[in-house]
Amino acid sequence: MLCGLGAWLPPRIVPNSELADTLDTSDEWITSRTGVRTRHIADAGMATSDLAVQAGERALKSAGMSNVDAVVLATTTPDHPCPATAPTVSARLGLGTVAAFDVNAVCSGFLYGLMVGAGMIAAGDTSSVLLIGADTYSRILDPADRSTRVIFGDGAGAVVLRAGDPDEPGAIGPIDLGSDGDNNNLIAIAAGGSREPFHDGGDPYFRMRGKEVFRHAVVRMTQSAQTVLRRTEWPGGLPDLLVAHQANVRIVHAVADQLGLPREQCAIHLDRVGNTAAASLPLALADAVTTRRLTAGTRVLLASFGGGLTWGACAVRWPELSLT
Ligand code: UT7
């Protein structure tokens, strides 16, 4: 059961025009090819845990809870390669010595985390989970790479999951997840792992083969969404609202077109925040709640896609909850 939601964005807003000052790009290109107009960028010294704590605090408050049994953090930009960042976040939130670990499924991390959190609760020994999606991509982008700098932004979003009845609003599922490791090179940081340690001098920056990723994103999110929709048996076979990974407005609309869903039924948040990776879905959910597109009873379809390659989709009938 989803019973709390929180979001946090670093205060500094960077418009397209500011990027065009130092990169060979333009507001016109970025807006027309991606839909992004502004993004939030973390100040120097701010790390992923700082964003995650803010979002986590808000989600706990929204759920009216001060304790959970576990903390799951979806991120590709941990504070350090080792250890995981979730224990730091848990300690800073005052949650004690509960289980805490990171999930890395790149931009699909939040949906993977949702499956993990819901699965922990279904297994019976855990009754509540704080799931946070947080990323600080500004730290891993090549400052000279216009193809990635214009898309990504920093941010964090979180949900609280608790045990509940499968028929209650807020029940999670069905969920569909998938991966394709044969295409692991389409989104990657080459150096810094066991294959190519940093001290060997490899490329430390995040690289993405945008055009190919675009094609995979549309196909995989559509297939995953269709799988979930077949299992939900919602009236008309379609959701009230599609909250898809906020990578590019053209991708979101292409998925809606393939599903036969009117484009107006897509949540669009990327125009203001860009692609916030693992934070993308909870941030878009929070925006949809704030703008009243998402209210109690709304049938929401989540869909995500990211490096790995990884993807997924999940159905949720939205519960009554308030944002703080
Ligand atoms: O979150 C994980 C999943 N990620 C995604 O889903 C992202 C998927 N990919 C995309 O959103 C798009 O492919 C991009 C936004 C990355 C690129 O858009 P595109 O329409 O696929 O452009 P392109 O890569 O085909 O490039 C078209 C042209 C090229 O110039 P030439 O070769 O036609 O002369 C690029 O060099 O646009 C050029 N270009 C730019 N021009 C101005 C690429 N980036 C920029 C830029 N500003 N920022």
mmCIF file of N, CA, C and O in Angstrom, residues 184-260:
data_model
loop_
_atom_site.group_PDB
_atom_site.id
_atom_site.type_symbol
_atom_site.label_atom_id
_atom_site.label_comp_id
_atom_site.label_asym_id
_atom_site.label_seq_id
_atom_site.Cartn_x
_atom_site.Cartn_y
_atom_site.Cartn_z
ATOM 1 N N ASN A 184 23.815 -3.105 -22.677
ATOM 2 C CA ASN A 184 24.290 -2.357 -21.496
ATOM 3 C C ASN A 184 25.170 -1.160 -21.857
ATOM 4 O O ASN A 184 25.382 -0.270 -21.049
ATOM 5 N N ASN A 185 25.662 -1.142 -23.095
ATOM 6 C CA ASN A 185 26.568 -0.050 -23.498
ATOM 7 C C ASN A 185 25.830 1.204 -23.971
ATOM 8 O O ASN A 185 26.464 2.222 -24.239
ATOM 9 N N LEU A 186 24.508 1.155 -24.054
ATOM 10 C CA LEU A 186 23.788 2.339 -24.571
ATOM 11 C C LEU A 186 23.719 3.459 -23.541
ATOM 12 O O LEU A 186 23.578 4.633 -23.895
ATOM 13 N N ILE A 187 23.772 3.077 -22.275
ATOM 14 C CA ILE A 187 23.786 4.053 -21.180
ATOM 15 C C ILE A 187 24.829 3.542 -20.192
ATOM 16 O O ILE A 187 24.652 2.461 -19.627
ATOM 17 N N ALA A 188 25.909 4.271 -20.014
ATOM 18 C CA ALA A 188 26.976 3.698 -19.177
ATOM 19 C C ALA A 188 27.966 4.747 -18.680
ATOM 20 O O ALA A 188 28.148 5.799 -19.308
ATOM 21 N N ILE A 189 28.591 4.433 -17.548
ATOM 22 C CA ILE A 189 29.806 5.121 -17.108
ATOM 23 C C ILE A 189 30.899 4.055 -17.195
ATOM 24 O O ILE A 189 30.820 3.031 -16.501
ATOM 25 N N ALA A 190 31.882 4.274 -18.070
ATOM 26 C CA ALA A 190 32.858 3.212 -18.343
ATOM 27 C C ALA A 190 33.762 2.936 -17.145
ATOM 28 O O ALA A 190 34.035 1.779 -16.802
ATOM 29 N N ALA A 191 34.241 3.991 -16.498
ATOM 30 C CA ALA A 191 35.273 3.807 -15.465
ATOM 31 C C ALA A 191 34.673 3.833 -14.060
ATOM 32 O O ALA A 191 33.580 4.335 -13.842
ATOM 33 N N GLY A 192 35.443 3.284 -13.124
ATOM 34 C CA GLY A 192 35.042 3.392 -11.720
ATOM 35 C C GLY A 192 34.497 2.106 -11.145
ATOM 36 O O GLY A 192 34.169 2.039 -9.962
ATOM 37 N N GLY A 193 34.384 1.066 -11.979
ATOM 38 C CA GLY A 193 33.932 -0.234 -11.487
ATOM 39 C C GLY A 193 35.068 -1.239 -11.551
ATOM 40 O O GLY A 193 36.218 -0.876 -11.788
ATOM 41 N N SER A 194 34.743 -2.522 -11.359
ATOM 42 C CA SER A 194 35.792 -3.550 -11.334
ATOM 43 C C SER A 194 36.324 -3.861 -12.739
ATOM 44 O O SER A 194 37.424 -4.375 -12.892
ATOM 45 N N ARG A 195 35.542 -3.551 -13.784
ATOM 46 C CA ARG A 195 35.996 -3.783 -15.152
ATOM 47 C C ARG A 195 37.084 -2.793 -15.547
ATOM 48 O O ARG A 195 38.029 -3.118 -16.246
ATOM 49 N N GLU A 196 36.924 -1.563 -15.064
ATOM 50 C CA GLU A 196 37.838 -0.488 -15.473
ATOM 51 C C GLU A 196 37.998 0.485 -14.299
ATOM 52 O O GLU A 196 37.339 1.521 -14.259
ATOM 53 N N PRO A 197 38.829 0.124 -13.334
ATOM 54 C CA PRO A 197 38.948 0.974 -12.140
ATOM 55 C C PRO A 197 39.385 2.398 -12.495
ATOM 56 O O PRO A 197 40.056 2.607 -13.506
ATOM 57 N N PHE A 198 38.982 3.357 -11.649
ATOM 58 C CA PHE A 198 39.318 4.773 -11.887
ATOM 59 C C PHE A 198 40.806 4.979 -12.130
ATOM 60 O O PHE A 198 41.204 5.755 -12.975
ATOM 61 N N HIS A 199 41.627 4.272 -11.347
ATOM 62 C CA HIS A 199 43.067 4.538 -11.443
ATOM 63 C C HIS A 199 43.663 4.084 -12.773
ATOM 64 O O HIS A 199 44.800 4.400 -13.076
ATOM 65 N N ASP A 200 42.860 3.388 -13.614
ATOM 66 C CA ASP A 200 43.343 3.048 -14.954
ATOM 67 C C ASP A 200 43.110 4.188 -15.945
ATOM 68 O O ASP A 200 43.492 4.095 -17.118
ATOM 69 N N GLY A 201 42.419 5.225 -15.492
ATOM 70 C CA GLY A 201 42.301 6.444 -16.303
ATOM 71 C C GLY A 201 41.223 6.425 -17.369
ATOM 72 O O GLY A 201 41.315 7.168 -18.347
ATOM 73 N N GLY A 202 40.182 5.602 -17.231
ATOM 74 C CA GLY A 202 39.111 5.543 -18.235
ATOM 75 C C GLY A 202 38.149 6.723 -18.135
ATOM 76 O O GLY A 202 38.328 7.627 -17.314
ATOM 77 N N ASP A 203 37.111 6.689 -18.987
ATOM 78 C CA ASP A 203 36.135 7.789 -19.051
ATOM 79 C C ASP A 203 35.237 7.758 -17.806
ATOM 80 O O ASP A 203 34.477 6.812 -17.604
ATOM 81 N N PRO A 204 35.295 8.797 -16.982
ATOM 82 C CA PRO A 204 34.509 8.785 -15.740
ATOM 83 C C PRO A 204 33.077 9.298 -15.914
ATOM 84 O O PRO A 204 32.315 9.318 -14.954
ATOM 85 N N TYR A 205 32.739 9.752 -17.138
ATOM 86 C CA TYR A 205 31.447 10.422 -17.312
ATOM 87 C C TYR A 205 30.345 9.486 -17.809
ATOM 88 O O TYR A 205 30.593 8.494 -18.506
ATOM 89 N N PHE A 206 29.123 9.877 -17.480
ATOM 90 C CA PHE A 206 27.910 9.202 -17.959
ATOM 91 C C PHE A 206 27.773 9.446 -19.468
ATOM 92 O O PHE A 206 27.835 10.585 -19.920
ATOM 93 N N ARG A 207 27.602 8.377 -20.232
ATOM 94 C CA ARG A 207 27.417 8.503 -21.692
ATOM 95 C C ARG A 207 26.128 7.811 -22.105
ATOM 96 O O ARG A 207 25.785 6.741 -21.558
ATOM 97 N N MET A 208 25.451 8.418 -23.061
ATOM 98 C CA MET A 208 24.191 7.828 -23.532
ATOM 99 C C MET A 208 24.113 7.920 -25.041
ATOM 100 O O MET A 208 24.369 8.983 -25.614
ATOM 101 N N ARG A 209 23.779 6.790 -25.698
ATOM 102 C CA ARG A 209 23.544 6.816 -27.156
ATOM 103 C C ARG A 209 22.065 7.105 -27.372
ATOM 104 O O ARG A 209 21.223 6.209 -27.450
ATOM 105 N N GLY A 210 21.785 8.438 -27.384
ATOM 106 C CA GLY A 210 20.414 8.942 -27.266
ATOM 107 C C GLY A 210 19.415 8.371 -28.248
ATOM 108 O O GLY A 210 18.307 7.976 -27.857
ATOM 109 N N LYS A 211 19.784 8.341 -29.524
ATOM 110 C CA LYS A 211 18.828 7.927 -30.550
ATOM 111 C C LYS A 211 18.385 6.474 -30.346
ATOM 112 O O LYS A 211 17.199 6.156 -30.409
ATOM 113 N N GLU A 212 19.374 5.587 -30.074
ATOM 114 C CA GLU A 212 19.028 4.177 -29.861
ATOM 115 C C GLU A 212 18.230 4.000 -28.564
ATOM 116 O O GLU A 212 17.273 3.226 -28.500
ATOM 117 N N VAL A 213 18.630 4.758 -27.542
ATOM 118 C CA VAL A 213 17.911 4.681 -26.263
ATOM 119 C C VAL A 213 16.457 5.103 -26.463
ATOM 120 O O VAL A 213 15.535 4.475 -25.936
ATOM 121 N N PHE A 214 16.262 6.132 -27.232
ATOM 122 C CA PHE A 214 14.916 6.638 -27.525
ATOM 123 C C PHE A 214 14.044 5.507 -28.063
ATOM 124 O O PHE A 214 12.931 5.257 -27.570
ATOM 125 N N ARG A 215 14.573 4.797 -29.061
ATOM 126 C CA ARG A 215 13.783 3.721 -29.699
ATOM 127 C C ARG A 215 13.460 2.607 -28.702
ATOM 128 O O ARG A 215 12.320 2.152 -28.609
ATOM 129 N N HIS A 216 14.478 2.181 -27.957
ATOM 130 C CA HIS A 216 14.244 1.124 -26.964
ATOM 131 C C HIS A 216 13.232 1.586 -25.910
ATOM 132 O O HIS A 216 12.393 0.804 -25.465
ATOM 133 N N ALA A 217 13.344 2.840 -25.496
ATOM 134 C CA ALA A 217 12.472 3.356 -24.429
ATOM 135 C C ALA A 217 11.006 3.264 -24.840
ATOM 136 O O ALA A 217 10.158 2.799 -24.056
ATOM 137 N N VAL A 218 10.705 3.659 -26.064
ATOM 138 C CA VAL A 218 9.308 3.638 -26.517
ATOM 139 C C VAL A 218 8.792 2.200 -26.577
ATOM 140 O O VAL A 218 7.722 1.879 -26.047
ATOM 141 N N VAL A 219 9.583 1.317 -27.192
ATOM 142 C CA VAL A 219 9.131 -0.070 -27.364
ATOM 143 C C VAL A 219 8.968 -0.760 -26.011
ATOM 144 O O VAL A 219 7.931 -1.373 -25.718
ATOM 145 N N ARG A 220 9.976 -0.641 -25.158
ATOM 146 C CA ARG A 220 9.953 -1.382 -23.887
ATOM 147 C C ARG A 220 8.897 -0.847 -22.925
ATOM 148 O O ARG A 220 8.212 -1.618 -22.247
ATOM 149 N N MET A 221 8.778 0.483 -22.823
ATOM 150 C CA MET A 221 7.759 1.023 -21.903
ATOM 151 C C MET A 221 6.362 0.664 -22.391
ATOM 152 O O MET A 221 5.478 0.328 -21.585
ATOM 153 N N THR A 222 6.169 0.696 -23.716
ATOM 154 C CA THR A 222 4.849 0.351 -24.254
ATOM 155 C C THR A 222 4.513 -1.107 -23.949
ATOM 156 O O THR A 222 3.426 -1.423 -23.450
ATOM 157 N N GLN A 223 5.487 -2.014 -24.223
ATOM 158 C CA GLN A 223 5.218 -3.446 -23.990
ATOM 159 C C GLN A 223 4.926 -3.721 -22.516
ATOM 160 O O GLN A 223 4.007 -4.455 -22.166
ATOM 161 N N SER A 224 5.731 -3.103 -21.647
ATOM 162 C CA SER A 224 5.563 -3.334 -20.218
ATOM 163 C C SER A 224 4.211 -2.784 -19.744
ATOM 164 O O SER A 224 3.507 -3.434 -18.957
ATOM 165 N N ALA A 225 3.867 -1.600 -20.249
ATOM 166 C CA ALA A 225 2.578 -0.993 -19.891
ATOM 167 C C ALA A 225 1.431 -1.890 -20.344
ATOM 168 O O ALA A 225 0.461 -2.108 -19.605
ATOM 169 N N GLN A 226 1.559 -2.441 -21.557
ATOM 170 C CA GLN A 226 0.484 -3.301 -22.077
ATOM 171 C C GLN A 226 0.343 -4.565 -21.220
ATOM 172 O O GLN A 226 -0.762 -5.027 -20.955
ATOM 173 N N THR A 227 1.477 -5.108 -20.789
ATOM 174 C CA THR A 227 1.445 -6.299 -19.938
ATOM 175 C C THR A 227 0.670 -6.002 -18.650
ATOM 176 O O THR A 227 -0.194 -6.779 -18.223
ATOM 177 N N VAL A 228 0.984 -4.855 -18.037
ATOM 178 C CA VAL A 228 0.315 -4.485 -16.787
ATOM 179 C C VAL A 228 -1.172 -4.214 -17.035
ATOM 180 O O VAL A 228 -2.031 -4.664 -16.263
ATOM 181 N N LEU A 229 -1.477 -3.509 -18.111
ATOM 182 C CA LEU A 229 -2.883 -3.179 -18.391
ATOM 183 C C LEU A 229 -3.714 -4.444 -18.618
ATOM 184 O O LEU A 229 -4.864 -4.521 -18.190
ATOM 185 N N ARG A 230 -3.113 -5.435 -19.270
ATOM 186 C CA ARG A 230 -3.839 -6.714 -19.463
ATOM 187 C C ARG A 230 -4.177 -7.337 -18.122
ATOM 188 O O ARG A 230 -5.240 -7.907 -17.927
ATOM 189 N N ARG A 231 -3.241 -7.193 -17.158
ATOM 190 C CA ARG A 231 -3.469 -7.833 -15.846
ATOM 191 C C ARG A 231 -4.418 -7.035 -14.952
ATOM 192 O O ARG A 231 -5.022 -7.585 -14.038
ATOM 193 N N THR A 232 -4.531 -5.722 -15.174
ATOM 194 C CA THR A 232 -5.365 -4.907 -14.274
ATOM 195 C C THR A 232 -6.847 -5.068 -14.529
ATOM 196 O O THR A 232 -7.657 -4.927 -13.626
ATOM 197 N N GLU A 233 -7.203 -5.295 -15.799
ATOM 198 C CA GLU A 233 -8.621 -5.348 -16.199
ATOM 199 C C GLU A 233 -9.365 -4.085 -15.795
ATOM 200 O O GLU A 233 -10.490 -4.119 -15.308
ATOM 201 N N TRP A 234 -8.716 -2.926 -15.982
ATOM 202 C CA TRP A 234 -9.399 -1.659 -15.749
ATOM 203 C C TRP A 234 -10.459 -1.449 -16.828
ATOM 204 O O TRP A 234 -10.244 -1.879 -17.979
ATOM 205 N N PRO A 235 -11.560 -0.753 -16.504
ATOM 206 C CA PRO A 235 -12.587 -0.499 -17.526
ATOM 207 C C PRO A 235 -11.970 0.243 -18.721
ATOM 208 O O PRO A 235 -11.238 1.214 -18.535
ATOM 209 N N GLY A 236 -12.228 -0.247 -19.920
ATOM 210 C CA GLY A 236 -11.672 0.376 -21.127
ATOM 211 C C GLY A 236 -10.221 -0.006 -21.360
ATOM 212 O O GLY A 236 -9.638 0.341 -22.379
ATOM 213 N N GLY A 237 -9.623 -0.709 -20.403
ATOM 214 C CA GLY A 237 -8.254 -1.197 -20.577
ATOM 215 C C GLY A 237 -7.193 -0.121 -20.517
ATOM 216 O O GLY A 237 -6.036 -0.376 -20.871
ATOM 217 N N LEU A 238 -7.546 1.081 -20.078
ATOM 218 C CA LEU A 238 -6.577 2.190 -20.063
ATOM 219 C C LEU A 238 -6.596 2.904 -18.711
ATOM 220 O O LEU A 238 -7.601 2.878 -18.003
ATOM 221 N N PRO A 239 -5.492 3.565 -18.378
ATOM 222 C CA PRO A 239 -5.452 4.308 -17.114
ATOM 223 C C PRO A 239 -6.106 5.685 -17.262
ATOM 224 O O PRO A 239 -6.309 6.162 -18.380
ATOM 225 N N ASP A 240 -6.378 6.319 -16.126
ATOM 226 C CA ASP A 240 -6.815 7.725 -16.158
ATOM 227 C C ASP A 240 -5.604 8.619 -16.427
ATOM 228 O O ASP A 240 -5.717 9.668 -17.052
ATOM 229 N N LEU A 241 -4.452 8.194 -15.900
ATOM 230 C CA LEU A 241 -3.241 9.019 -16.018
ATOM 231 C C LEU A 241 -2.033 8.117 -16.232
ATOM 232 O O LEU A 241 -1.837 7.142 -15.495
ATOM 233 N N LEU A 242 -1.217 8.465 -17.235
ATOM 234 C CA LEU A 242 0.055 7.772 -17.453
ATOM 235 C C LEU A 242 1.167 8.625 -16.860
ATOM 236 O O LEU A 242 1.341 9.793 -17.239
ATOM 237 N N VAL A 243 1.888 8.055 -15.900
ATOM 238 C CA VAL A 243 3.055 8.745 -15.341
ATOM 239 C C VAL A 243 4.269 7.945 -15.804
ATOM 240 O O VAL A 243 4.644 6.941 -15.202
ATOM 241 N N ALA A 244 4.833 8.391 -16.936
ATOM 242 C CA ALA A 244 5.971 7.674 -17.530
ATOM 243 C C ALA A 244 7.262 8.387 -17.165
ATOM 244 O O ALA A 244 7.248 9.579 -16.833
ATOM 245 N N HIS A 245 8.356 7.661 -17.249
ATOM 246 C CA HIS A 245 9.677 8.245 -16.977
ATOM 247 C C HIS A 245 9.835 9.545 -17.766
ATOM 248 O O HIS A 245 9.602 9.589 -18.969
ATOM 249 N N GLN A 246 10.248 10.589 -17.052
ATOM 250 C CA GLN A 246 10.279 11.927 -17.630
ATOM 251 C C GLN A 246 11.631 12.191 -18.320
ATOM 252 O O GLN A 246 12.427 13.023 -17.869
ATOM 253 N N ALA A 247 11.890 11.458 -19.404
ATOM 254 C CA ALA A 247 13.168 11.619 -20.114
ATOM 255 C C ALA A 247 13.043 12.612 -21.256
ATOM 256 O O ALA A 247 13.970 13.375 -21.524
ATOM 257 N N ASN A 248 11.891 12.564 -21.938
ATOM 258 C CA ASN A 248 11.727 13.362 -23.152
ATOM 259 C C ASN A 248 10.238 13.360 -23.468
ATOM 260 O O ASN A 248 9.628 12.284 -23.522
ATOM 261 N N VAL A 249 9.670 14.525 -23.694
ATOM 262 C CA VAL A 249 8.218 14.585 -23.911
ATOM 263 C C VAL A 249 7.824 13.786 -25.149
ATOM 264 O O VAL A 249 6.729 13.197 -25.212
ATOM 265 N N ARG A 250 8.738 13.684 -26.119
ATOM 266 C CA ARG A 250 8.422 12.930 -27.350
ATOM 267 C C ARG A 250 8.304 11.433 -27.036
ATOM 268 O O ARG A 250 7.518 10.729 -27.666
ATOM 269 N N ILE A 251 9.103 10.965 -26.081
ATOM 270 C CA ILE A 251 9.005 9.545 -25.686
ATOM 271 C C ILE A 251 7.683 9.298 -24.964
ATOM 272 O O ILE A 251 6.963 8.344 -25.256
ATOM 273 N N VAL A 252 7.349 10.172 -24.028
ATOM 274 C CA VAL A 252 6.101 9.998 -23.256
ATOM 275 C C VAL A 252 4.901 9.979 -24.213
ATOM 276 O O VAL A 252 4.031 9.100 -24.129
ATOM 277 N N HIS A 253 4.884 10.910 -25.154
ATOM 278 C CA HIS A 253 3.752 10.979 -26.088
ATOM 279 C C HIS A 253 3.732 9.770 -27.030
ATOM 280 O O HIS A 253 2.656 9.259 -27.372
ATOM 281 N N ALA A 254 4.905 9.301 -27.426
ATOM 282 C CA ALA A 254 4.952 8.115 -28.313
ATOM 283 C C ALA A 254 4.378 6.893 -27.586
ATOM 284 O O ALA A 254 3.644 6.100 -28.194
ATOM 285 N N VAL A 255 4.694 6.755 -26.305
ATOM 286 C CA VAL A 255 4.147 5.622 -25.537
ATOM 287 C C VAL A 255 2.625 5.755 -25.441
ATOM 288 O O VAL A 255 1.883 4.781 -25.667
ATOM 289 N N ALA A 256 2.151 6.961 -25.141
ATOM 290 C CA ALA A 256 0.693 7.177 -25.052
ATOM 291 C C ALA A 256 0.035 6.841 -26.387
ATOM 292 O O ALA A 256 -1.003 6.157 -26.421
ATOM 293 N N ASP A 257 0.640 7.282 -27.489
ATOM 294 C CA ASP A 257 0.072 7.006 -28.823
ATOM 295 C C ASP A 257 -0.025 5.500 -29.064
ATOM 296 O O ASP A 257 -1.038 4.990 -29.549
ATOM 297 N N GLN A 258 1.040 4.778 -28.709
ATOM 298 C CA GLN A 258 1.049 3.317 -28.911
ATOM 299 C C GLN A 258 -0.018 2.621 -28.073
ATOM 300 O O GLN A 258 -0.590 1.628 -28.479
ATOM 301 N N LEU A 259 -0.283 3.191 -26.892
ATOM 302 C CA LEU A 259 -1.292 2.583 -26.015
ATOM 303 C C LEU A 259 -2.710 2.977 -26.414
ATOM 304 O O LEU A 259 -3.677 2.417 -25.912
ATOM 305 N N GLY A 260 -2.821 4.006 -27.287
ATOM 306 C CA GLY A 260 -4.140 4.522 -27.646
ATOM 307 C C GLY A 260 -4.705 5.427 -26.571
ATOM 308 O O GLY A 260 -5.921 5.576 -26.418
#
